[in-house]
Short mmCIF file of N, CA and C in Angstrom, two decimals:
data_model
loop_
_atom_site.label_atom_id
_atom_site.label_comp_id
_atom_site.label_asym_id
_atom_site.label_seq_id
_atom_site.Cartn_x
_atom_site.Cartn_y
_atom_site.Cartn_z
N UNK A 1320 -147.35 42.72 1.42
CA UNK A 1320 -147.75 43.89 0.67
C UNK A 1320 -147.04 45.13 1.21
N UNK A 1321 -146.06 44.84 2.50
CA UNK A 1321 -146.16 46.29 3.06
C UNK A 1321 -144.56 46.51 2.22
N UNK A 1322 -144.14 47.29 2.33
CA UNK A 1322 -143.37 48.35 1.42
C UNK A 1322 -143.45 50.16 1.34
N UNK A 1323 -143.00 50.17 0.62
CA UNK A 1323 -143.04 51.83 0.64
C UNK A 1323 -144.46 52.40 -0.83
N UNK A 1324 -145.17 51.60 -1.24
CA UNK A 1324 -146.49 51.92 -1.99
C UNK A 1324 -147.66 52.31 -1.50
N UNK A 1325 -148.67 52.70 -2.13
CA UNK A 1325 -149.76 52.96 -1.60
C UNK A 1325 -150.68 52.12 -2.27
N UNK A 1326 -151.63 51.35 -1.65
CA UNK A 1326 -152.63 50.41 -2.59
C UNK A 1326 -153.94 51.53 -2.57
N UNK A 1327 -153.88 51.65 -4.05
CA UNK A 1327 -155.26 52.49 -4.04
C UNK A 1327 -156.56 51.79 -4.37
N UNK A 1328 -157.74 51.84 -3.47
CA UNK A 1328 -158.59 50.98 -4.21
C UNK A 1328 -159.70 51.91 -4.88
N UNK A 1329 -159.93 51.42 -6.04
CA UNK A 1329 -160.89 52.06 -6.82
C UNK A 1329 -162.27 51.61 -7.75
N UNK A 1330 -162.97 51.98 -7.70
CA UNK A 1330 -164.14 51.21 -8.48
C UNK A 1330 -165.38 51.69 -8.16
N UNK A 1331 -166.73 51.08 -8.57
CA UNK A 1331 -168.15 51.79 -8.87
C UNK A 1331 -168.95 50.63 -8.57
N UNK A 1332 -168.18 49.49 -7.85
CA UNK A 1332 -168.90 48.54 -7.08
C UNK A 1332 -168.63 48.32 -5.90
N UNK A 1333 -169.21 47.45 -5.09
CA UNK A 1333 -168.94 46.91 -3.63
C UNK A 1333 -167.87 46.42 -3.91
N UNK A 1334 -166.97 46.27 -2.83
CA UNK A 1334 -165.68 45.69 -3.27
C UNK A 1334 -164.75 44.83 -1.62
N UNK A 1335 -164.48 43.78 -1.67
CA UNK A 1335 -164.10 43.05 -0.54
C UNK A 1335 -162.70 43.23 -0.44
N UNK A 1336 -161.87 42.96 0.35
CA UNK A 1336 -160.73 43.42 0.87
C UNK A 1336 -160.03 42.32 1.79
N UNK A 1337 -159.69 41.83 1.39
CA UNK A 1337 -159.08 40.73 2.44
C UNK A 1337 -157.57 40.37 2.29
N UNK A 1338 -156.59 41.04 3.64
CA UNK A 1338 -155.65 41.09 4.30
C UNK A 1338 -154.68 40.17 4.12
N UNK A 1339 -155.51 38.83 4.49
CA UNK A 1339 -154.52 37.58 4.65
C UNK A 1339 -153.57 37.45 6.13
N UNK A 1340 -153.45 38.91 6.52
CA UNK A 1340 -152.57 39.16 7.88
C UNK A 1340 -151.59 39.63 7.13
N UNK A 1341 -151.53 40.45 6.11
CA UNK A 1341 -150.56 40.71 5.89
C UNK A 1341 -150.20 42.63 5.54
N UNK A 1342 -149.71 43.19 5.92
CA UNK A 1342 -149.51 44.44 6.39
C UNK A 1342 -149.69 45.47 5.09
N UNK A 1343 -150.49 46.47 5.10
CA UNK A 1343 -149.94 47.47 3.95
C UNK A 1343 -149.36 48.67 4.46
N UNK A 1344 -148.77 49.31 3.33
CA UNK A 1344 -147.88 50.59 3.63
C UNK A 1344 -148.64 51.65 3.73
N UNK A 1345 -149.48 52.17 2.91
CA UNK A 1345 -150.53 52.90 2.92
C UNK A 1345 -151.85 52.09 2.37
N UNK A 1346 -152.58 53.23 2.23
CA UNK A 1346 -154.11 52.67 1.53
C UNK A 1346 -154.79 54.13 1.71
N UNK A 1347 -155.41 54.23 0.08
CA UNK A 1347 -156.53 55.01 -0.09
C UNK A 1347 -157.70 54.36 -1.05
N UNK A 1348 -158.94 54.58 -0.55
CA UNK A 1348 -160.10 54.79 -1.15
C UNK A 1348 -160.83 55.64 -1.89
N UNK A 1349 -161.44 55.06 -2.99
CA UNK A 1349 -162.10 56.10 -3.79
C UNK A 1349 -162.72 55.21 -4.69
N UNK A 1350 -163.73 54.72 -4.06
CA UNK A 1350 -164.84 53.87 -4.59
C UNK A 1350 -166.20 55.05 -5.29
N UNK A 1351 -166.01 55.02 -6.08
CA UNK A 1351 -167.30 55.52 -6.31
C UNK A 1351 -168.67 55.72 -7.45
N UNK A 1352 -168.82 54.45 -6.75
CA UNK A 1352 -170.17 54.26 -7.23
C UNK A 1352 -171.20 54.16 -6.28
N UNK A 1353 -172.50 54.23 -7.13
CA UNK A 1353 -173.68 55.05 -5.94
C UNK A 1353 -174.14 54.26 -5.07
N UNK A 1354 -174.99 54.90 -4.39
CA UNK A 1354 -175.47 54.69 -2.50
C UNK A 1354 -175.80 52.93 -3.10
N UNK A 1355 -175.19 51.80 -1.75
CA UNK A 1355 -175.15 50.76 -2.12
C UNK A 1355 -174.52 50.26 -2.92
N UNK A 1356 -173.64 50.82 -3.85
CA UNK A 1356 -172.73 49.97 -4.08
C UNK A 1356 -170.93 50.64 -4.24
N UNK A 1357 -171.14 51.16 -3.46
CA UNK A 1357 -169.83 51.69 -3.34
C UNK A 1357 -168.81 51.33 -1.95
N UNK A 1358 -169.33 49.94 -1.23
CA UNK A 1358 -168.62 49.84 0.10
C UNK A 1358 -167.36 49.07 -0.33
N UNK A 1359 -166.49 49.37 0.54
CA UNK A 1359 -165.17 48.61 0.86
C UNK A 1359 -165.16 47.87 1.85
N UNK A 1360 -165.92 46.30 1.93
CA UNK A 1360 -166.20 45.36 2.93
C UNK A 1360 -164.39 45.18 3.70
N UNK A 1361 -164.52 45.50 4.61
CA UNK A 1361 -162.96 44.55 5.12
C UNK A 1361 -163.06 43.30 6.36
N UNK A 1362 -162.60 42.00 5.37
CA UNK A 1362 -162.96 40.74 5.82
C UNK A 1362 -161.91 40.04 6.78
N UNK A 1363 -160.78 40.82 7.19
CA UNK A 1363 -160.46 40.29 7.95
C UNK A 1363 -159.20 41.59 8.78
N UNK A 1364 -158.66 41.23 10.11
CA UNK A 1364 -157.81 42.54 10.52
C UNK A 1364 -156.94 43.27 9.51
N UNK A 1365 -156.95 44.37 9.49
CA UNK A 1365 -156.02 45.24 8.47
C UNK A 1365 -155.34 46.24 9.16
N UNK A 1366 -153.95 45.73 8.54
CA UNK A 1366 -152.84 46.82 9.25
C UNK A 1366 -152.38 47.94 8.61
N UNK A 1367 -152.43 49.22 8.71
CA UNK A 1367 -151.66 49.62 7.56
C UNK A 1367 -150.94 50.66 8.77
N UNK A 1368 -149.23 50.40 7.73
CA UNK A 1368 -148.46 50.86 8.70
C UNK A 1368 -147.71 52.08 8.14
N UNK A 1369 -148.57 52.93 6.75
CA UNK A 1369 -148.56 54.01 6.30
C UNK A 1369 -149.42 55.15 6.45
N UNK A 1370 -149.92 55.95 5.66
CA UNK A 1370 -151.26 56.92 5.41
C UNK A 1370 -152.63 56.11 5.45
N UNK A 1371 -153.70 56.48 5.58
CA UNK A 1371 -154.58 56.28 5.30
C UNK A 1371 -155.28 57.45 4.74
N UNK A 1372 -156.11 57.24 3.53
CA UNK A 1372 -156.93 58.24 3.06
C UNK A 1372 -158.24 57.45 2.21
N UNK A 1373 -159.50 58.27 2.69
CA UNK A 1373 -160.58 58.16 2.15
C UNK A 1373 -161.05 59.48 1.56
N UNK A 1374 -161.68 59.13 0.37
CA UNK A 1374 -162.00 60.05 -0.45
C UNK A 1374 -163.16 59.60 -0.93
N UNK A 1375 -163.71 58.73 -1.68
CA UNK A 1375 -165.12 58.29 -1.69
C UNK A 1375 -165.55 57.07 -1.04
N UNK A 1376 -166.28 56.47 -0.86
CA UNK A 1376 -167.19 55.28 -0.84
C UNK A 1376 -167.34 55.14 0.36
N UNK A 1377 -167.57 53.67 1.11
CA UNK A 1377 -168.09 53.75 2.77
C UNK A 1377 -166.78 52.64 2.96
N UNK A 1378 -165.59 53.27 4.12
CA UNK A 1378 -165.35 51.88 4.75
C UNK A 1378 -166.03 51.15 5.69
N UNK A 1379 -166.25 50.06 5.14
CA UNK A 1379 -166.94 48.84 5.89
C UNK A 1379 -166.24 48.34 7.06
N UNK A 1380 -166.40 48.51 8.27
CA UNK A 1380 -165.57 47.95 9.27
C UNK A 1380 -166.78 46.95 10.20
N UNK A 1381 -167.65 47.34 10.07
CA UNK A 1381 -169.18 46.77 10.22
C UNK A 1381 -169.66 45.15 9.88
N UNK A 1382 -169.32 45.16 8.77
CA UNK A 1382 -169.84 43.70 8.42
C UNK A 1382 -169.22 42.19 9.42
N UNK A 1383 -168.00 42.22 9.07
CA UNK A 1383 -166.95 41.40 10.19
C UNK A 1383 -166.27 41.56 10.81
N UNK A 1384 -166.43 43.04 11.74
CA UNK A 1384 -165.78 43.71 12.54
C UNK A 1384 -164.49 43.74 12.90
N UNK A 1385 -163.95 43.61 11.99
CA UNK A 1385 -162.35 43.84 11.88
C UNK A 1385 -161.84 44.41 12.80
N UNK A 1386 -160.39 43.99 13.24
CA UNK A 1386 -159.46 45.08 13.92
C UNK A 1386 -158.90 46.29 12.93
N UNK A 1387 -158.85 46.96 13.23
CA UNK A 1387 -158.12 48.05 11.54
C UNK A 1387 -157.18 49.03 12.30
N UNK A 1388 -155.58 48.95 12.26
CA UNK A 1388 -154.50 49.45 12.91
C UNK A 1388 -154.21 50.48 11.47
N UNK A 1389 -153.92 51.68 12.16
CA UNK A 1389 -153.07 52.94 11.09
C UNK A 1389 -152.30 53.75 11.96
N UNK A 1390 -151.02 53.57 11.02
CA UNK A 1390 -149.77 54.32 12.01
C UNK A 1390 -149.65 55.51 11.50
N UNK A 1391 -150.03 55.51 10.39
CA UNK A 1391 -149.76 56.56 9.67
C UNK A 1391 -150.42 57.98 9.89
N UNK A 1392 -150.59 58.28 9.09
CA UNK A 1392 -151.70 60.18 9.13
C UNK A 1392 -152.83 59.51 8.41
N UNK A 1393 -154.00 59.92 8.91
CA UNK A 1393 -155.37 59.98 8.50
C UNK A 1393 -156.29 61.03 8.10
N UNK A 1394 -156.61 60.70 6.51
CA UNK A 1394 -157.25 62.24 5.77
C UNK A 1394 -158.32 61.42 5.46
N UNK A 1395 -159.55 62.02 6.00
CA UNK A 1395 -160.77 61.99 5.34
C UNK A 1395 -161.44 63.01 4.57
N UNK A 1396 -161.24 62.65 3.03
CA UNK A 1396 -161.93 63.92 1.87
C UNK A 1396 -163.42 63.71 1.67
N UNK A 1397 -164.05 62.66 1.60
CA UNK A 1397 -165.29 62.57 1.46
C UNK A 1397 -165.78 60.34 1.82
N UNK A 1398 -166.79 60.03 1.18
CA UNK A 1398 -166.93 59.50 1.97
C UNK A 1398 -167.51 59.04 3.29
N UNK A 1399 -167.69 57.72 3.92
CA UNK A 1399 -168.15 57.44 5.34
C UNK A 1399 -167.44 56.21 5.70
N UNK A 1400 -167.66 55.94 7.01
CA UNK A 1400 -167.12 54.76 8.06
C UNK A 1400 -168.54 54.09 8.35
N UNK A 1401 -168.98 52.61 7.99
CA UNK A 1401 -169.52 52.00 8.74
C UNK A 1401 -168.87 51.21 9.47
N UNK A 1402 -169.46 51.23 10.73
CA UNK A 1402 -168.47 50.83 12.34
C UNK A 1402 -168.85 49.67 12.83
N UNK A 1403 -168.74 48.61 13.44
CA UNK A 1403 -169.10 47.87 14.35
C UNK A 1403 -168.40 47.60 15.75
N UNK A 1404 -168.44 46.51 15.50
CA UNK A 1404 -167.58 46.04 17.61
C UNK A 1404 -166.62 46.09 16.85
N UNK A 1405 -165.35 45.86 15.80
CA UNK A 1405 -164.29 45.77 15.87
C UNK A 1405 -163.63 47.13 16.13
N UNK A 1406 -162.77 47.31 16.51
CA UNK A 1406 -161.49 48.04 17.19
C UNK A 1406 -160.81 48.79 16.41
N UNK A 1407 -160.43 50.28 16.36
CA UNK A 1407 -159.76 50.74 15.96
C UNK A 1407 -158.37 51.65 16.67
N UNK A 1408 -157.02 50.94 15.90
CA UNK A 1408 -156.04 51.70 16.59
C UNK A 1408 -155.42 52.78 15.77
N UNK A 1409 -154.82 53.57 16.68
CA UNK A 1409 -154.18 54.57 15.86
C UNK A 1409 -152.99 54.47 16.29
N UNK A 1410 -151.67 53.36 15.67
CA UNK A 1410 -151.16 53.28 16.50
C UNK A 1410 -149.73 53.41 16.04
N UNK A 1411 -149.43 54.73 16.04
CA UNK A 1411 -148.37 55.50 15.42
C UNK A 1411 -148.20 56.65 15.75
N UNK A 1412 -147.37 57.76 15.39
CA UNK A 1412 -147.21 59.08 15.37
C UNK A 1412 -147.62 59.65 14.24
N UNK A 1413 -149.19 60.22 14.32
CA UNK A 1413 -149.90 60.61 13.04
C UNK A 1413 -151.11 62.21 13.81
N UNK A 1414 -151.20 62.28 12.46
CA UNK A 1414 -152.14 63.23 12.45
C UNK A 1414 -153.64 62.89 12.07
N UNK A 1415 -154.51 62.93 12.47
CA UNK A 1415 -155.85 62.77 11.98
C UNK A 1415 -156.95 63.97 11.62
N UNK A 1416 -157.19 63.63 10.43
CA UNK A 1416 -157.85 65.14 9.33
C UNK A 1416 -159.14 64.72 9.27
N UNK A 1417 -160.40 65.16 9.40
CA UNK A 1417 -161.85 64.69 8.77
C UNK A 1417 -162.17 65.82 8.30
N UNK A 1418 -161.77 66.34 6.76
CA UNK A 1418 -162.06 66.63 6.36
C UNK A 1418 -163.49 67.31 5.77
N UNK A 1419 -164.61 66.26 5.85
CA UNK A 1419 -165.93 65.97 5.81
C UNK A 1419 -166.39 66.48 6.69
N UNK A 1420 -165.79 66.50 8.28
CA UNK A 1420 -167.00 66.76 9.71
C UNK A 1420 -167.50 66.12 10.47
N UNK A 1421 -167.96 64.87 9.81
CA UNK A 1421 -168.80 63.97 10.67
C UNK A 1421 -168.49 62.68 10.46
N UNK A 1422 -167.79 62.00 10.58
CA UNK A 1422 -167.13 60.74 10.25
C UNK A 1422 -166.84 59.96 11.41
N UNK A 1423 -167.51 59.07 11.95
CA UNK A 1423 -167.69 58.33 13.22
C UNK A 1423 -166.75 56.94 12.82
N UNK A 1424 -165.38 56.96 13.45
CA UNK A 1424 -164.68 55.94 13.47
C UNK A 1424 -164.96 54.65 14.51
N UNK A 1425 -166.17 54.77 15.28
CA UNK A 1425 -166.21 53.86 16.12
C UNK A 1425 -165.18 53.52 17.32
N UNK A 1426 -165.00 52.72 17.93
CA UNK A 1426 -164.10 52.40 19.08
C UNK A 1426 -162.64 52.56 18.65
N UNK A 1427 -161.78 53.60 19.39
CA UNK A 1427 -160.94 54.09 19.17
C UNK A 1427 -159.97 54.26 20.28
N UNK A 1428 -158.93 53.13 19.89
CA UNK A 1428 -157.44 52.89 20.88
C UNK A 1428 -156.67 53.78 19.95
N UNK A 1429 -155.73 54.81 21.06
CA UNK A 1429 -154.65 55.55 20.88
C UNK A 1429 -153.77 55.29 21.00
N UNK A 1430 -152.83 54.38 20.11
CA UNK A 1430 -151.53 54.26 20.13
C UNK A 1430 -151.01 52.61 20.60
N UNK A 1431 -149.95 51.73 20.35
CA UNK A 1431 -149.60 51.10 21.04
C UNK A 1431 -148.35 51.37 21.64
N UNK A 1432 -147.85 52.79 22.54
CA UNK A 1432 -147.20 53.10 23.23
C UNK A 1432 -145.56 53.05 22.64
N UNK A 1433 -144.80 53.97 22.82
CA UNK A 1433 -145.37 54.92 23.04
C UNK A 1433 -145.66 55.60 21.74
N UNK A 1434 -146.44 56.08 21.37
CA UNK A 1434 -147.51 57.11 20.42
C UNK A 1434 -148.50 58.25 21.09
N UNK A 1435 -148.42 59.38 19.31
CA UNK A 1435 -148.85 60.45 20.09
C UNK A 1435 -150.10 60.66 18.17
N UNK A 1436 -150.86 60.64 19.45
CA UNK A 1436 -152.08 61.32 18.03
C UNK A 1436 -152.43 62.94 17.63
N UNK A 1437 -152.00 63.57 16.94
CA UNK A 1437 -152.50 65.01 17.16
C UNK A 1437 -153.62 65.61 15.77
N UNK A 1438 -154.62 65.82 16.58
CA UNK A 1438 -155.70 66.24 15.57
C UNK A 1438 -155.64 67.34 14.94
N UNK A 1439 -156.41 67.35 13.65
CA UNK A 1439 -156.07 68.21 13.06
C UNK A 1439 -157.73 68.68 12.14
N UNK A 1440 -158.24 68.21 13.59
CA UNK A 1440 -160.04 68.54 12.72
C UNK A 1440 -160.47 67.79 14.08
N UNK A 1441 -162.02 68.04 14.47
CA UNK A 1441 -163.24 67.46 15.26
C UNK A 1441 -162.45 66.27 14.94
N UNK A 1442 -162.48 64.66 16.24
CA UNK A 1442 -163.01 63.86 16.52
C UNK A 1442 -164.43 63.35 16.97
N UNK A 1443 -164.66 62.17 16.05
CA UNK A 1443 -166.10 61.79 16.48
C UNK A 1443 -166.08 60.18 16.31
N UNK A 1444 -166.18 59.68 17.76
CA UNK A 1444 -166.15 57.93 17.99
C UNK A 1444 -167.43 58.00 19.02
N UNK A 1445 -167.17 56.27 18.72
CA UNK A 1445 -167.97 55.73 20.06
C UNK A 1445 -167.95 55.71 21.12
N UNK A 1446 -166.09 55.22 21.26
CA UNK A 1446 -165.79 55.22 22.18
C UNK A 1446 -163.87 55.69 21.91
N UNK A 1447 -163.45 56.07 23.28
CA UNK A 1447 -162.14 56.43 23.09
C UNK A 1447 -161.41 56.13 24.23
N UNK A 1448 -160.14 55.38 23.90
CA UNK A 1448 -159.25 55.11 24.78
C UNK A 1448 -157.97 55.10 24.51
N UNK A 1449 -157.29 56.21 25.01
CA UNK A 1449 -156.02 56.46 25.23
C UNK A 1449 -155.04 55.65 26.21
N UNK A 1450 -154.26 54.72 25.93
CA UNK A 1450 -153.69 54.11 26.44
C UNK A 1450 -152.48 54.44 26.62
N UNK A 1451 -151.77 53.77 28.03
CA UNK A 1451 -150.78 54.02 28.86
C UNK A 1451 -149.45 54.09 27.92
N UNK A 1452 -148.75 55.14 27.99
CA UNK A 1452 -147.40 56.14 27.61
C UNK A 1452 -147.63 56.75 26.92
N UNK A 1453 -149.32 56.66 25.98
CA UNK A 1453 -149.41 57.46 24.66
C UNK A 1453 -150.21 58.78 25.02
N UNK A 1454 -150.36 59.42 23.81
CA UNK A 1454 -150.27 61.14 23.78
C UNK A 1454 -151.88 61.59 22.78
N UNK A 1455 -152.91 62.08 23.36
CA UNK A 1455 -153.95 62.57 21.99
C UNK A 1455 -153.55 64.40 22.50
N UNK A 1456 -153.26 64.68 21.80
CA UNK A 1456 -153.00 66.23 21.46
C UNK A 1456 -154.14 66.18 20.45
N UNK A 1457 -155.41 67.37 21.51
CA UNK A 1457 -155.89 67.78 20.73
C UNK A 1457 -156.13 68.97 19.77
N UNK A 1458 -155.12 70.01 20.44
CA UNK A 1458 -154.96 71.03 19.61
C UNK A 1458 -155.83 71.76 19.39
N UNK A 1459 -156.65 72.07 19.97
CA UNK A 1459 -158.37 72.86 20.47
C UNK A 1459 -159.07 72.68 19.74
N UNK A 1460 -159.40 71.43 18.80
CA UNK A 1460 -160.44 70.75 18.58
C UNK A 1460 -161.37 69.55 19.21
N UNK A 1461 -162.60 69.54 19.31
CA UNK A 1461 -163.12 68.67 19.96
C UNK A 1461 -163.45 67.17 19.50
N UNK A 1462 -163.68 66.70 20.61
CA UNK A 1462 -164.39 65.45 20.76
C UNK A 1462 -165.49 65.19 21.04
N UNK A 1463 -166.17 64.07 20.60
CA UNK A 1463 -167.77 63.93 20.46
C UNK A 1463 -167.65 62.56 20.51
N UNK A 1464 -167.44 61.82 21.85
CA UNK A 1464 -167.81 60.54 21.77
C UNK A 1464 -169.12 60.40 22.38
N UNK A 1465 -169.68 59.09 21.55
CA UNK A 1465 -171.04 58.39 22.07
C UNK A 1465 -170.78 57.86 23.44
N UNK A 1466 -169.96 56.92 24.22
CA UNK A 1466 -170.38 55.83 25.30
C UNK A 1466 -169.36 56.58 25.83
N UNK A 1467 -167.55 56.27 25.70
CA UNK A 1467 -166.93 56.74 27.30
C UNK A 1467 -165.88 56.86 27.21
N UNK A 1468 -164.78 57.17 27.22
CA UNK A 1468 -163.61 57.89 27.42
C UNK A 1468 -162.76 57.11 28.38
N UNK A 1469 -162.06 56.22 28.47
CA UNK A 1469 -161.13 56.02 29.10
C UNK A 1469 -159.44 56.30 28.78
N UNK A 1470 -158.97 57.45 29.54
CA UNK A 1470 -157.47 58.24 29.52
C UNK A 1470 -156.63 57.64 30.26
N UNK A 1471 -156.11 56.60 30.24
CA UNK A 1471 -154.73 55.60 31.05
C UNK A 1471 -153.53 56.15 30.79
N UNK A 1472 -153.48 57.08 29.35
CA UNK A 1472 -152.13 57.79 28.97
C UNK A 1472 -152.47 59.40 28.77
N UNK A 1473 -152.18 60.05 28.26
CA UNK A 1473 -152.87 61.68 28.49
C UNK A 1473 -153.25 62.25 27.15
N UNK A 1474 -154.04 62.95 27.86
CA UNK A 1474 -154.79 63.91 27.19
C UNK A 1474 -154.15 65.18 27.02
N UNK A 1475 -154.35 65.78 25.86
CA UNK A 1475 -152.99 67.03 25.84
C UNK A 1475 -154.37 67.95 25.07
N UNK A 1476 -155.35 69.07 26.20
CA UNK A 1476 -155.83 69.91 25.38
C UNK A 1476 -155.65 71.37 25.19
N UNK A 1477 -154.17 71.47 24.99
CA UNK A 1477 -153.83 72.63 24.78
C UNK A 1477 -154.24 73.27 23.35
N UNK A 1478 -154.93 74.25 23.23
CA UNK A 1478 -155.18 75.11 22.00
C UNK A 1478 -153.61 75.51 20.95
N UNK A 1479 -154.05 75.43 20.31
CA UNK A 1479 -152.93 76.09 19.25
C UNK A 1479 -153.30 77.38 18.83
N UNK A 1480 -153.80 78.04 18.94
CA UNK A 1480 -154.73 79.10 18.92
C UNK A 1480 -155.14 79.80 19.83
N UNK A 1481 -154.53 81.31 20.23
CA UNK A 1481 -155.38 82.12 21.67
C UNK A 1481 -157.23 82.10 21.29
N UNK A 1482 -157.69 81.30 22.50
CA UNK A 1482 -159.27 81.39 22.35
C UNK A 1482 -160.08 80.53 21.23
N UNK A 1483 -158.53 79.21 21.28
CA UNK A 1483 -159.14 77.76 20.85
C UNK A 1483 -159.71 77.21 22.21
N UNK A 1484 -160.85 76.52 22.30
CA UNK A 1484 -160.63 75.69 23.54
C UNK A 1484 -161.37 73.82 22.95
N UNK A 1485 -160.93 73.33 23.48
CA UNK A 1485 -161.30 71.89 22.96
C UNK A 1485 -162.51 70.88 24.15
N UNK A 1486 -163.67 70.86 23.62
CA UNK A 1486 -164.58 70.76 24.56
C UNK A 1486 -165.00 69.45 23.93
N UNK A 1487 -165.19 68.53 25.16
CA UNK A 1487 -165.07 67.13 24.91
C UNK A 1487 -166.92 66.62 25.70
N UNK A 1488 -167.20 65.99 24.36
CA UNK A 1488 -168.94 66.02 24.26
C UNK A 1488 -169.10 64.47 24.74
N UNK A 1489 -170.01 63.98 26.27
CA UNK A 1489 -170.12 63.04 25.72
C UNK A 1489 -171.59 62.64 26.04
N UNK A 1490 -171.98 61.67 25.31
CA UNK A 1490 -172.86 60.66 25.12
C UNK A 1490 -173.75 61.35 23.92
N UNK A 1491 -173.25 61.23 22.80
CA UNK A 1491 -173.38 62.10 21.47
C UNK A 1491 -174.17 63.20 21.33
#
């Protein structure tokens, strides 16, 4: 599937998603139909080695706890993340947007080296780990993880802004 497209998924039901192992370029969401039936179940690891964007419905990462890799830039317009034990990487040179505010991506690996994440709105996980050669530039926005922070590669909280400062919250 992977290429230079974007698979958009769309609809006003629950809707399953299954990979095969095989890579997409981008992916956006915009499920929307109402509370309960608007999830995007994802049934098995998903790579996408483009954009990611959510705009309505819930991604499901929860049900069969998927691995879910994005290299790309990440925009959240509306929408939610249900989370479980599976793993999330960010593992590219991207930007990450939450649009929304409050959007809890769950367990969160930075990069598979070398990579640099630079925010571009609040982070809010479970957990966060920046791994060895890679880069989270936070750009004087904060972090709000639940459990723990492990930094093996660096932390970059320089403000972009005189009298930004980026204050890192934990145990929610």
């Amino acid at each position: 599937i992977a290429g230079d497209s974007t698979v958009n998924i769309t609809g006003i039901a629950d809707q399953e998603i299954t990979s095969g192992g095989d890579a997409f370029y981008a992916f956006a969401i915009n499920n929307t139909g109402g509370a309960g039936n608007n999830n995007i179940i994802i049934s098995d690891n998903l790579d996408i080695n483009g954009e990611f964007i959510l705009n309505d419905g819930i991604l499901d990462i929860d049900t069969n706890n998927p691995q879910l890799n994005i290299a790309g830039d990440i925009t959240i317009n509306g929408g939610d993340v249900s989370t479980g034990s599976g793993r999330v990487y960010f593992d590219g040179d991207l930007t990450y947007r939450d649009n929304v505010g409050a959007i809890n991506f769950g367990d969160i690996y930075i990069g598979t080296s070398p990579d640099t994440t630079h925010l571009a709105s609040d982070l809010i996980c479970d957990s966060l780990t920046i791994n060895s050669g890679d880069v989270l530039n936070s750009h004087g926005f904060d972090l709000d993880i639940t459990n723990n922070i492990d930094i093996i590669g660096q932390l970059d909280a320089t403000d972009d802004v005189t009298g930004d400062t980026t204050y890192i919250y934990l145990g929610g």
